C-alpha cells in the first residue's frame, strides 16, 4: 500500500469483521518515510488546533479518544506528541490505573463515565474501560461469565455516549514483542526513564500471547459504527503519530465544528 491512502480506511477495524492482529505488521508505514511523515504530522497538528478551537467555541459536542496498547506501546508518547496541538483547557486527559476500593465497589463503568468529556471538550483516555476486558481477563480478576458480558455492556455504554453527542475514536497501538523488549531495555538503561520500568513489567511480558488474544477479542467485539477501533502500527513512533493525527483530523473535520453566531451584537462596532 502506498502514500495517499486515507489511513482511516486502512486502519479501521470494520464492524463485524474479526481483527486478526497476527496478520498485521506493527512496522508497516504505508509507503511513508520518516521525513515526509513528520511534515504531514505537523500539518495535521495545525489543523487539529483549529478544529479544537471551533469545537470548544461551539460547545455542543464532545469527542472521546481512547488509547490502548500493551506496556511500552506508546500511549504516553502519543498523548505528548499529538495532543500538543490542543489548548489544554479543552482537552482533559484521564489515566486509568488499578481501581481503588471505592471504584471496585461500583460497576466497572462508574469510574469511566465520570470522566466522559463535556460538550466542547476532547477527552483523552490513557487506558480505559477496556482494561476490564484486558488485564482483568488475562489475570482472571473476575470470572469469565462476568468479563464476557462486558463487551456488550461496553457497546451499549458507548452507544449511549454517542447518542448524547460524543464522537468516539479508539486507537490500539500495536507493537511487536521485540519492539517491547527494546523499549523496556532502553527505559531500564536510561536513568531519566528508569522510574517507568518495574520488574512487574517482565511478568506481564510473559503473558504476551494472552494479551494479544484479549486485544483481538476486544477489537473484534467492540468496533462499532458509533465507536470504531483503529489498529495503529506503532513500532515506528513517527508513523504512529502520523496515523493518530490523521485519523483524528479527519474525524474532527467530519464534525464541521463552527464558531457560534452572535445574534445580539451590532453589525459594526468600534470600541473607543
Ligand atoms: P500505567 O499505565 O503504566 O501507569 O499502569 C497502570 C496499571 O493499572 C496497568 O498495569 C493496568 O493494567 C492497571 N489497570 C488499569 N485499569 C485496571 C483495571 N480495571 N483493573 C486492573 N488493573 C487495571
Ligand atoms: Mg506501566
PDB file of C-alpha atoms and ligand atoms in Angstrom:
ATOM      1  CA  UNK A   1       0.000   0.000   0.000  1.00  0.00           C
ATOM      2  CA  UNK A   2       1.233   3.466  -0.770  1.00  0.00           C
ATOM      3  CA  UNK A   3       1.139   7.064   0.327  1.00  0.00           C
ATOM      4  CA  UNK A   4      -2.082   8.867  -0.370  1.00  0.00           C
ATOM      5  CA  UNK A   5      -4.436   6.246   1.059  1.00  0.00           C
ATOM      6  CA  UNK A   6      -6.845   7.517   3.705  1.00  0.00           C
ATOM      7  CA  UNK A   7      -5.363   5.980   6.847  1.00  0.00           C
ATOM      8  CA  UNK A   8      -8.811   5.915   8.393  1.00  0.00           C
ATOM      9  CA  UNK A   9      -9.955   3.371   5.843  1.00  0.00           C
ATOM     10  CA  UNK A  10      -6.943   1.089   6.076  1.00  0.00           C
ATOM     11  CA  UNK A  11      -6.554   1.149   9.863  1.00  0.00           C
ATOM     12  CA  UNK A  12     -10.196   0.841  10.915  1.00  0.00           C
ATOM     13  CA  UNK A  13     -11.431  -2.497  12.236  1.00  0.00           C
ATOM     14  CA  UNK A  14     -14.591  -2.877  10.193  1.00  0.00           C
ATOM     15  CA  UNK A  15     -17.521  -3.615  12.497  1.00  0.00           C
ATOM     16  CA  UNK A  16     -18.424  -7.281  12.307  1.00  0.00           C
ATOM     17  CA  UNK A  17     -15.026  -8.333  10.911  1.00  0.00           C
ATOM     18  CA  UNK A  18     -12.511 -10.054  13.110  1.00  0.00           C
ATOM     19  CA  UNK A  19      -9.333  -8.166  13.938  1.00  0.00           C
ATOM     20  CA  UNK A  20      -6.505 -10.518  13.022  1.00  0.00           C
ATOM     21  CA  UNK A  21      -3.605  -8.935  14.837  1.00  0.00           C
ATOM     22  CA  UNK A  22      -1.212 -11.733  13.920  1.00  0.00           C
ATOM     23  CA  UNK A  23      -1.573 -10.803  10.270  1.00  0.00           C
ATOM     24  CA  UNK A  24      -0.823  -7.117  10.769  1.00  0.00           C
ATOM     25  CA  UNK A  25       2.768  -5.928  10.739  1.00  0.00           C
ATOM     26  CA  UNK A  26       3.307  -3.314  13.508  1.00  0.00           C
ATOM     27  CA  UNK A  27       6.212  -1.970  11.451  1.00  0.00           C
ATOM     28  CA  UNK A  28       4.258  -1.063   8.332  1.00  0.00           C
ATOM     29  CA  UNK A  29       4.227   2.542   7.146  1.00  0.00           C
ATOM     30  CA  UNK A  30       2.061   2.511   4.000  1.00  0.00           C
ATOM     31  CA  UNK A  31       4.830   3.940   1.850  1.00  0.00           C
ATOM     32  CA  UNK A  32       5.602   6.885   4.138  1.00  0.00           C
ATOM     33  CA  UNK A  33       9.146   7.789   5.050  1.00  0.00           C
ATOM     34  CA  UNK A  34      10.100   9.498   8.248  1.00  0.00           C
ATOM     35  CA  UNK A  35      10.785  12.965   6.852  1.00  0.00           C
ATOM     36  CA  UNK A  36       7.534  13.295   4.907  1.00  0.00           C
ATOM     37  CA  UNK A  37       5.552  11.755   7.755  1.00  0.00           C
ATOM     38  CA  UNK A  38       6.898  14.295  10.238  1.00  0.00           C
ATOM     39  CA  UNK A  39       5.945  17.168   7.941  1.00  0.00           C
ATOM     40  CA  UNK A  40       2.462  15.743   7.439  1.00  0.00           C
ATOM     41  CA  UNK A  41       2.065  15.261  11.203  1.00  0.00           C
ATOM     42  CA  UNK A  42       2.963  18.900  11.828  1.00  0.00           C
ATOM     43  CA  UNK A  43       0.343  19.954   9.278  1.00  0.00           C
ATOM     44  CA  UNK A  44      -2.213  17.709  10.987  1.00  0.00           C
ATOM     45  CA  UNK A  45      -1.416  19.268  14.362  1.00  0.00           C
ATOM     46  CA  UNK A  46      -2.090  22.744  12.999  1.00  0.00           C
ATOM     47  CA  UNK A  47      -5.407  21.568  11.586  1.00  0.00           C
ATOM     48  CA  UNK A  48      -6.282  19.859  14.851  1.00  0.00           C
ATOM     49  CA  UNK A  49      -5.609  23.038  16.802  1.00  0.00           C
ATOM     50  CA  UNK A  50      -8.010  24.964  14.600  1.00  0.00           C
ATOM     51  CA  UNK A  51     -10.685  22.259  14.781  1.00  0.00           C
ATOM     52  CA  UNK A  52     -10.430  22.019  18.556  1.00  0.00           C
ATOM     53  CA  UNK A  53     -10.802  25.772  18.872  1.00  0.00           C
ATOM     54  CA  UNK A  54     -14.048  25.613  16.907  1.00  0.00           C
ATOM     55  CA  UNK A  55     -15.344  22.606  18.832  1.00  0.00           C
ATOM     56  CA  UNK A  56     -14.651  24.432  22.097  1.00  0.00           C
ATOM     57  CA  UNK A  57     -16.276  27.656  20.919  1.00  0.00           C
ATOM     58  CA  UNK A  58     -19.302  25.786  19.630  1.00  0.00           C
ATOM     59  CA  UNK A  59     -19.672  23.795  22.904  1.00  0.00           C
ATOM     60  CA  UNK A  60     -22.323  21.491  21.524  1.00  0.00           C
ATOM     61  CA  UNK A  61     -20.489  18.228  21.002  1.00  0.00           C
ATOM     62  CA  UNK A  62     -17.713  16.210  22.629  1.00  0.00           C
ATOM     63  CA  UNK A  63     -15.002  13.895  21.351  1.00  0.00           C
ATOM     64  CA  UNK A  64     -13.616  10.930  23.270  1.00  0.00           C
ATOM     65  CA  UNK A  65     -10.254   9.474  22.294  1.00  0.00           C
ATOM     66  CA  UNK A  66      -9.402   6.077  23.791  1.00  0.00           C
ATOM     67  CA  UNK A  67      -5.792   4.855  23.793  1.00  0.00           C
ATOM     68  CA  UNK A  68      -4.961   1.243  24.481  1.00  0.00           C
ATOM     69  CA  UNK A  69      -1.911  -0.907  23.883  1.00  0.00           C
ATOM     70  CA  UNK A  70       0.450  -3.245  25.673  1.00  0.00           C
ATOM     71  CA  UNK A  71       3.044  -1.773  28.076  1.00  0.00           C
ATOM     72  CA  UNK A  72       5.517   0.455  26.203  1.00  0.00           C
ATOM     73  CA  UNK A  73       3.274   0.634  23.121  1.00  0.00           C
ATOM     74  CA  UNK A  74       3.484   4.438  23.261  1.00  0.00           C
ATOM     75  CA  UNK A  75       0.301   5.648  24.902  1.00  0.00           C
ATOM     76  CA  UNK A  76       2.090   8.361  26.886  1.00  0.00           C
ATOM     77  CA  UNK A  77       4.241   9.340  23.900  1.00  0.00           C
ATOM     78  CA  UNK A  78       1.197   9.698  21.668  1.00  0.00           C
ATOM     79  CA  UNK A  79      -0.521  11.915  24.202  1.00  0.00           C
ATOM     80  CA  UNK A  80       2.583  14.064  24.467  1.00  0.00           C
ATOM     81  CA  UNK A  81       3.053  14.444  20.770  1.00  0.00           C
ATOM     82  CA  UNK A  82      -0.377  14.587  19.218  1.00  0.00           C
ATOM     83  CA  UNK A  83      -2.155  16.402  21.978  1.00  0.00           C
ATOM     84  CA  UNK A  84       0.281  19.309  21.917  1.00  0.00           C
ATOM     85  CA  UNK A  85      -1.982  20.555  19.139  1.00  0.00           C
ATOM     86  CA  UNK A  86      -4.728  21.320  21.631  1.00  0.00           C
ATOM     87  CA  UNK A  87      -5.421  24.049  24.116  1.00  0.00           C
ATOM     88  CA  UNK A  88      -5.118  22.087  27.382  1.00  0.00           C
ATOM     89  CA  UNK A  89      -8.221  23.771  28.784  1.00  0.00           C
ATOM     90  CA  UNK A  90     -10.409  21.851  26.390  1.00  0.00           C
ATOM     91  CA  UNK A  91      -8.531  18.611  26.439  1.00  0.00           C
ATOM     92  CA  UNK A  92      -8.678  16.698  29.749  1.00  0.00           C
ATOM     93  CA  UNK A  93      -6.533  13.555  29.928  1.00  0.00           C
ATOM     94  CA  UNK A  94      -7.537  10.730  32.265  1.00  0.00           C
ATOM     95  CA  UNK A  95      -5.180   7.855  33.079  1.00  0.00           C
ATOM     96  CA  UNK A  96      -6.871   4.758  34.446  1.00  0.00           C
ATOM     97  CA  UNK A  97      -4.822   2.841  36.987  1.00  0.00           C
ATOM     98  CA  UNK A  98      -5.581  -0.160  39.204  1.00  0.00           C
ATOM     99  CA  UNK A  99      -9.088   0.601  40.553  1.00  0.00           C
ATOM    100  CA  UNK A 100      -9.439   1.913  44.098  1.00  0.00           C
ATOM    101  CA  UNK A 101     -11.591   0.204  46.717  1.00  0.00           C
ATOM    102  CA  UNK A 102     -14.242   2.849  46.094  1.00  0.00           C
ATOM    103  CA  UNK A 103     -14.159   2.203  42.345  1.00  0.00           C
ATOM    104  CA  UNK A 104     -14.301  -1.560  42.834  1.00  0.00           C
ATOM    105  CA  UNK A 105     -17.406  -1.115  44.986  1.00  0.00           C
ATOM    106  CA  UNK A 106     -19.243   0.092  41.850  1.00  0.00           C
ATOM    107  CA  UNK A 107     -19.905  -1.293  38.390  1.00  0.00           C
ATOM    108  CA  UNK A 108     -16.859  -1.177  36.103  1.00  0.00           C
ATOM    109  CA  UNK A 109     -18.151   1.741  34.043  1.00  0.00           C
ATOM    110  CA  UNK A 110     -18.797   4.012  37.003  1.00  0.00           C
ATOM    111  CA  UNK A 111     -15.323   5.491  37.236  1.00  0.00           C
ATOM    112  CA  UNK A 112     -15.118   5.875  33.485  1.00  0.00           C
ATOM    113  CA  UNK A 113     -18.424   7.638  32.981  1.00  0.00           C
ATOM    114  CA  UNK A 114     -17.416  10.392  35.405  1.00  0.00           C
ATOM    115  CA  UNK A 115     -14.565  11.335  33.084  1.00  0.00           C
ATOM    116  CA  UNK A 116     -16.533  11.335  29.846  1.00  0.00           C
ATOM    117  CA  UNK A 117     -15.796  14.666  28.135  1.00  0.00           C
ATOM    118  CA  UNK A 118     -18.126  17.649  28.484  1.00  0.00           C
ATOM    119  CA  UNK A 119     -19.583  19.317  25.403  1.00  0.00           C
ATOM    120  CA  UNK A 120     -16.816  21.252  23.683  1.00  0.00           C
ATOM    121  CA  UNK A 121     -14.065  19.031  25.081  1.00  0.00           C
ATOM    122  CA  UNK A 122     -11.805  16.433  23.554  1.00  0.00           C
ATOM    123  CA  UNK A 123     -11.340  13.907  26.357  1.00  0.00           C
ATOM    124  CA  UNK A 124      -8.408  11.550  26.206  1.00  0.00           C
ATOM    125  CA  UNK A 125      -8.366   8.214  27.986  1.00  0.00           C
ATOM    126  CA  UNK A 126      -4.934   6.736  28.684  1.00  0.00           C
ATOM    127  CA  UNK A 127      -6.241   3.198  29.246  1.00  0.00           C
ATOM    128  CA  UNK A 128      -9.955   2.957  29.829  1.00  0.00           C
ATOM    129  CA  UNK A 129     -12.914   0.680  30.496  1.00  0.00           C
ATOM    130  CA  UNK A 130     -11.179  -1.741  28.111  1.00  0.00           C
ATOM    131  CA  UNK A 131      -8.808  -2.719  30.926  1.00  0.00           C
ATOM    132  CA  UNK A 132     -11.825  -4.547  32.314  1.00  0.00           C
ATOM    133  CA  UNK A 133     -11.704  -6.996  29.396  1.00  0.00           C
ATOM    134  CA  UNK A 134      -7.891  -6.951  29.076  1.00  0.00           C
ATOM    135  CA  UNK A 135      -5.817  -7.115  32.266  1.00  0.00           C
ATOM    136  CA  UNK A 136      -8.883  -8.314  34.163  1.00  0.00           C
ATOM    137  CA  UNK A 137      -9.424 -11.159  31.694  1.00  0.00           C
ATOM    138  CA  UNK A 138      -5.764 -12.125  31.399  1.00  0.00           C
ATOM    139  CA  UNK A 139      -5.378 -12.324  35.175  1.00  0.00           C
ATOM    140  CA  UNK A 140      -8.795 -13.829  35.841  1.00  0.00           C
ATOM    141  CA  UNK A 141      -9.590 -10.995  38.285  1.00  0.00           C
ATOM    142  CA  UNK A 142     -13.280 -11.723  37.713  1.00  0.00           C
ATOM    143  CA  UNK A 143     -14.746 -14.964  36.331  1.00  0.00           C
ATOM    144  CA  UNK A 144     -15.284 -15.420  32.597  1.00  0.00           C
ATOM    145  CA  UNK A 145     -19.067 -15.200  32.955  1.00  0.00           C
ATOM    146  CA  UNK A 146     -18.562 -11.642  34.242  1.00  0.00           C
ATOM    147  CA  UNK A 147     -15.968 -10.313  31.784  1.00  0.00           C
ATOM    148  CA  UNK A 148     -17.533 -11.987  28.769  1.00  0.00           C
ATOM    149  CA  UNK A 149     -20.694  -9.913  29.216  1.00  0.00           C
ATOM    150  CA  UNK A 150     -18.711  -6.710  29.304  1.00  0.00           C
ATOM    151  CA  UNK A 151     -18.204  -6.430  25.539  1.00  0.00           C
ATOM    152  CA  UNK A 152     -21.928  -5.957  25.081  1.00  0.00           C
ATOM    153  CA  UNK A 153     -22.116  -3.663  28.092  1.00  0.00           C
ATOM    154  CA  UNK A 154     -19.305  -1.535  26.661  1.00  0.00           C
ATOM    155  CA  UNK A 155     -21.053  -1.336  23.287  1.00  0.00           C
ATOM    156  CA  UNK A 156     -24.280  -0.212  24.956  1.00  0.00           C
ATOM    157  CA  UNK A 157     -22.453   2.378  27.064  1.00  0.00           C
ATOM    158  CA  UNK A 158     -20.609   3.795  24.066  1.00  0.00           C
ATOM    159  CA  UNK A 159     -23.803   3.847  22.029  1.00  0.00           C
ATOM    160  CA  UNK A 160     -25.418   5.929  24.740  1.00  0.00           C
ATOM    161  CA  UNK A 161     -22.477   8.358  24.817  1.00  0.00           C
ATOM    162  CA  UNK A 162     -22.544   8.636  21.026  1.00  0.00           C
ATOM    163  CA  UNK A 163     -26.292   9.281  21.030  1.00  0.00           C
ATOM    164  CA  UNK A 164     -25.680  12.034  23.580  1.00  0.00           C
ATOM    165  CA  UNK A 165     -23.364  13.890  21.226  1.00  0.00           C
ATOM    166  CA  UNK A 166     -19.951  12.319  21.843  1.00  0.00           C
ATOM    167  CA  UNK A 167     -17.868  11.183  18.905  1.00  0.00           C
ATOM    168  CA  UNK A 168     -15.743   8.215  19.978  1.00  0.00           C
ATOM    169  CA  UNK A 169     -12.419   7.243  18.390  1.00  0.00           C
ATOM    170  CA  UNK A 170     -10.429   4.306  19.731  1.00  0.00           C
ATOM    171  CA  UNK A 171      -6.788   3.600  18.968  1.00  0.00           C
ATOM    172  CA  UNK A 172      -4.997   0.334  19.593  1.00  0.00           C
ATOM    173  CA  UNK A 173      -1.254   0.993  19.403  1.00  0.00           C
ATOM    174  CA  UNK A 174       0.313  -2.175  18.057  1.00  0.00           C
ATOM    175  CA  UNK A 175       3.962  -3.041  18.648  1.00  0.00           C
ATOM    176  CA  UNK A 176       5.645  -6.421  18.407  1.00  0.00           C
ATOM    177  CA  UNK A 177       7.388  -8.388  21.103  1.00  0.00           C
ATOM    178  CA  UNK A 178      10.854  -7.398  20.077  1.00  0.00           C
ATOM    179  CA  UNK A 179       9.966  -3.706  19.987  1.00  0.00           C
ATOM    180  CA  UNK A 180       8.654  -4.002  23.544  1.00  0.00           C
ATOM    181  CA  UNK A 181      11.889  -5.715  24.581  1.00  0.00           C
ATOM    182  CA  UNK A 182      13.958  -2.867  23.138  1.00  0.00           C
ATOM    183  CA  UNK A 183      11.794  -0.203  24.744  1.00  0.00           C
ATOM    184  CA  UNK A 184      11.949  -1.863  28.168  1.00  0.00           C
ATOM    185  CA  UNK A 185      15.711  -2.191  27.842  1.00  0.00           C
ATOM    186  CA  UNK A 186      16.008   1.475  26.842  1.00  0.00           C
ATOM    187  CA  UNK A 187      13.866   2.507  29.828  1.00  0.00           C
ATOM    188  CA  UNK A 188      15.990   0.464  32.181  1.00  0.00           C
ATOM    189  CA  UNK A 189      19.245   1.794  30.732  1.00  0.00           C
ATOM    190  CA  UNK A 190      18.230   5.466  30.854  1.00  0.00           C
ATOM    191  CA  UNK A 191      18.400   6.979  34.359  1.00  0.00           C
ATOM    192  CA  UNK A 192      15.802   9.598  33.392  1.00  0.00           C
ATOM    193  CA  UNK A 193      13.335   6.890  32.391  1.00  0.00           C
ATOM    194  CA  UNK A 194      14.125   4.010  34.691  1.00  0.00           C
ATOM    195  CA  UNK A 195      11.315   5.082  37.025  1.00  0.00           C
ATOM    196  CA  UNK A 196       8.880   3.987  34.327  1.00  0.00           C
ATOM    197  CA  UNK A 197      10.174   0.439  34.457  1.00  0.00           C
ATOM    198  CA  UNK A 198       9.272  -2.182  37.041  1.00  0.00           C
ATOM    199  CA  UNK A 199      10.121  -5.854  37.402  1.00  0.00           C
ATOM    200  CA  UNK A 200       6.373  -6.486  37.211  1.00  0.00           C
ATOM    201  CA  UNK A 201       6.515  -5.350  33.575  1.00  0.00           C
ATOM    202  CA  UNK A 202       8.529  -8.505  32.853  1.00  0.00           C
ATOM    203  CA  UNK A 203       5.870 -10.716  34.442  1.00  0.00           C
ATOM    204  CA  UNK A 204       3.258  -9.076  32.234  1.00  0.00           C
ATOM    205  CA  UNK A 205       5.508  -9.559  29.218  1.00  0.00           C
ATOM    206  CA  UNK A 206       5.410 -13.329  29.819  1.00  0.00           C
ATOM    207  CA  UNK A 207       1.659 -13.131  29.206  1.00  0.00           C
ATOM    208  CA  UNK A 208       2.157 -11.600  25.756  1.00  0.00           C
ATOM    209  CA  UNK A 209       0.089 -14.201  23.885  1.00  0.00           C
ATOM    210  CA  UNK A 210      -2.783 -13.990  26.353  1.00  0.00           C
ATOM    211  CA  UNK A 211      -2.819 -10.218  25.944  1.00  0.00           C
ATOM    212  CA  UNK A 212      -2.819 -10.499  22.157  1.00  0.00           C
ATOM    213  CA  UNK A 213      -5.855 -12.785  22.325  1.00  0.00           C
ATOM    214  CA  UNK A 214      -7.616 -10.414  24.694  1.00  0.00           C
ATOM    215  CA  UNK A 215      -6.846  -7.408  22.460  1.00  0.00           C
ATOM    216  CA  UNK A 216      -8.023  -9.276  19.385  1.00  0.00           C
ATOM    217  CA  UNK A 217     -11.332 -10.172  21.011  1.00  0.00           C
ATOM    218  CA  UNK A 218     -11.876  -6.648  22.316  1.00  0.00           C
ATOM    219  CA  UNK A 219     -11.193  -5.114  18.904  1.00  0.00           C
ATOM    220  CA  UNK A 220     -13.423  -7.634  17.157  1.00  0.00           C
ATOM    221  CA  UNK A 221     -16.349  -7.381  19.548  1.00  0.00           C
ATOM    222  CA  UNK A 222     -16.354  -3.644  20.205  1.00  0.00           C
ATOM    223  CA  UNK A 223     -15.533  -1.973  16.899  1.00  0.00           C
ATOM    224  CA  UNK A 224     -18.921  -0.494  16.107  1.00  0.00           C
ATOM    225  CA  UNK A 225     -20.247   2.113  13.677  1.00  0.00           C
ATOM    226  CA  UNK A 226     -20.628   4.518  16.627  1.00  0.00           C
ATOM    227  CA  UNK A 227     -17.228   3.776  18.212  1.00  0.00           C
ATOM    228  CA  UNK A 228     -14.728   2.289  15.747  1.00  0.00           C
ATOM    229  CA  UNK A 229     -11.310   0.919  16.610  1.00  0.00           C
ATOM    230  CA  UNK A 230      -8.209   1.790  14.617  1.00  0.00           C
ATOM    231  CA  UNK A 231      -5.182  -0.500  14.763  1.00  0.00           C
ATOM    232  CA  UNK A 232      -2.172   1.796  14.616  1.00  0.00           C
ATOM    233  CA  UNK A 233       1.158   0.242  13.560  1.00  0.00           C
ATOM    234  CA  UNK A 234       3.310   1.691  16.330  1.00  0.00           C
ATOM    235  CA  UNK A 235       6.807   0.219  16.007  1.00  0.00           C
ATOM    236  CA  UNK A 236       7.796   3.479  14.314  1.00  0.00           C
ATOM    237  CA  UNK A 237       6.833   6.374  16.556  1.00  0.00           C
ATOM    238  CA  UNK A 238       6.810   8.779  13.609  1.00  0.00           C
ATOM    239  CA  UNK A 239       4.280   6.636  11.778  1.00  0.00           C
ATOM    240  CA  UNK A 240       2.168   6.202  14.898  1.00  0.00           C
ATOM    241  CA  UNK A 241       1.988   9.989  15.318  1.00  0.00           C
ATOM    242  CA  UNK A 242       1.079  10.450  11.674  1.00  0.00           C
ATOM    243  CA  UNK A 243      -1.639   7.800  11.865  1.00  0.00           C
ATOM    244  CA  UNK A 244      -3.248   9.070  15.062  1.00  0.00           C
ATOM    245  CA  UNK A 245      -3.122  12.721  13.977  1.00  0.00           C
ATOM    246  CA  UNK A 246      -4.535  11.890  10.529  1.00  0.00           C
ATOM    247  CA  UNK A 247      -7.424   9.827  11.846  1.00  0.00           C
ATOM    248  CA  UNK A 248      -8.259  12.481  14.444  1.00  0.00           C
ATOM    249  CA  UNK A 249      -8.062  15.333  11.961  1.00  0.00           C
ATOM    250  CA  UNK A 250     -10.376  13.563   9.521  1.00  0.00           C
ATOM    251  CA  UNK A 251     -12.800  12.656  12.287  1.00  0.00           C
ATOM    252  CA  UNK A 252     -12.957  16.234  13.575  1.00  0.00           C
ATOM    253  CA  UNK A 253     -13.226  17.598  10.039  1.00  0.00           C
ATOM    254  CA  UNK A 254     -16.339  15.499   9.524  1.00  0.00           C
ATOM    255  CA  UNK A 255     -17.949  17.148  12.527  1.00  0.00           C
ATOM    256  CA  UNK A 256     -17.553  20.540  10.841  1.00  0.00           C
ATOM    257  CA  UNK A 257     -17.357  22.406  14.139  1.00  0.00           C
ATOM    258  CA  UNK A 258     -18.228  26.066  13.619  1.00  0.00           C
ATOM    259  CA  UNK A 259     -17.844  29.272  15.608  1.00  0.00           C
ATOM    260  CA  UNK A 260     -21.233  30.180  17.069  1.00  0.00           C
ATOM    261  CA  UNK A 261     -23.232  33.062  15.631  1.00  0.00           C
ATOM    262  CA  UNK A 262     -23.630  36.084  17.887  1.00  0.00           C
ATOM    263  CA  UNK A 263     -27.056  37.482  17.034  1.00  0.00           C
ATOM    264  CA  UNK A 264     -27.148  40.038  19.863  1.00  0.00           C
ATOM    265  CA  UNK A 265     -24.190  42.091  18.636  1.00  0.00           C
ATOM    266  CA  UNK A 266     -24.470  45.034  16.247  1.00  0.00           C
ATOM    267  CA  UNK A 267     -23.142  44.525  12.710  1.00  0.00           C
ATOM    268  CA  UNK A 268     -20.473  47.227  13.256  1.00  0.00           C
ATOM    269  CA  UNK A 269     -18.837  48.341  16.419  1.00  0.00           C
ATOM    270  CA  UNK A 270     -15.792  50.497  17.073  1.00  0.00           C
ATOM    271  CA  UNK A 271     -14.728  50.297  20.692  1.00  0.00           C
ATOM    272  CA  UNK A 272     -13.259  53.586  21.930  1.00  0.00           C
TER     273      UNK A 272
HETATM  274  P1  LIG B   1       0.492   2.576  33.835  1.00  0.00           P
HETATM  275  O1  LIG B   1      -0.456   2.885  32.709  1.00  0.00           O
HETATM  276  O2  LIG B   1       1.799   2.009  33.358  1.00  0.00           O
HETATM  277  O3  LIG B   1       0.638   3.700  34.784  1.00  0.00           O
HETATM  278  O4  LIG B   1      -0.140   1.369  34.668  1.00  0.00           O
HETATM  279  C1  LIG B   1      -1.459   1.348  35.107  1.00  0.00           C
HETATM  280  C2  LIG B   1      -1.759  -0.074  35.548  1.00  0.00           C
HETATM  281  O5  LIG B   1      -3.094  -0.137  36.003  1.00  0.00           O
HETATM  282  C3  LIG B   1      -1.622  -1.090  34.432  1.00  0.00           C
HETATM  283  O6  LIG B   1      -0.857  -2.169  34.841  1.00  0.00           O
HETATM  284  C4  LIG B   1      -3.051  -1.502  34.178  1.00  0.00           C
HETATM  285  O7  LIG B   1      -3.166  -2.817  33.712  1.00  0.00           O
HETATM  286  C5  LIG B   1      -3.680  -1.316  35.532  1.00  0.00           C
HETATM  287  N1  LIG B   1      -5.131  -1.171  35.425  1.00  0.00           N
HETATM  288  C6  LIG B   1      -5.826  -0.221  34.793  1.00  0.00           C
HETATM  289  N2  LIG B   1      -7.161  -0.440  34.851  1.00  0.00           N
HETATM  290  C7  LIG B   1      -7.305  -1.601  35.558  1.00  0.00           C
HETATM  291  C8  LIG B   1      -8.435  -2.369  35.940  1.00  0.00           C
HETATM  292  N3  LIG B   1      -9.676  -2.007  35.629  1.00  0.00           N
HETATM  293  N4  LIG B   1      -8.192  -3.486  36.668  1.00  0.00           N
HETATM  294  C9  LIG B   1      -6.944  -3.874  36.986  1.00  0.00           C
HETATM  295  N5  LIG B   1      -5.845  -3.189  36.634  1.00  0.00           N
HETATM  296  C10 LIG B   1      -6.013  -2.066  35.928  1.00  0.00           C
HETATM  297 MG1  LIG B   2       3.485   0.828  33.005  1.00  0.00          MG
END
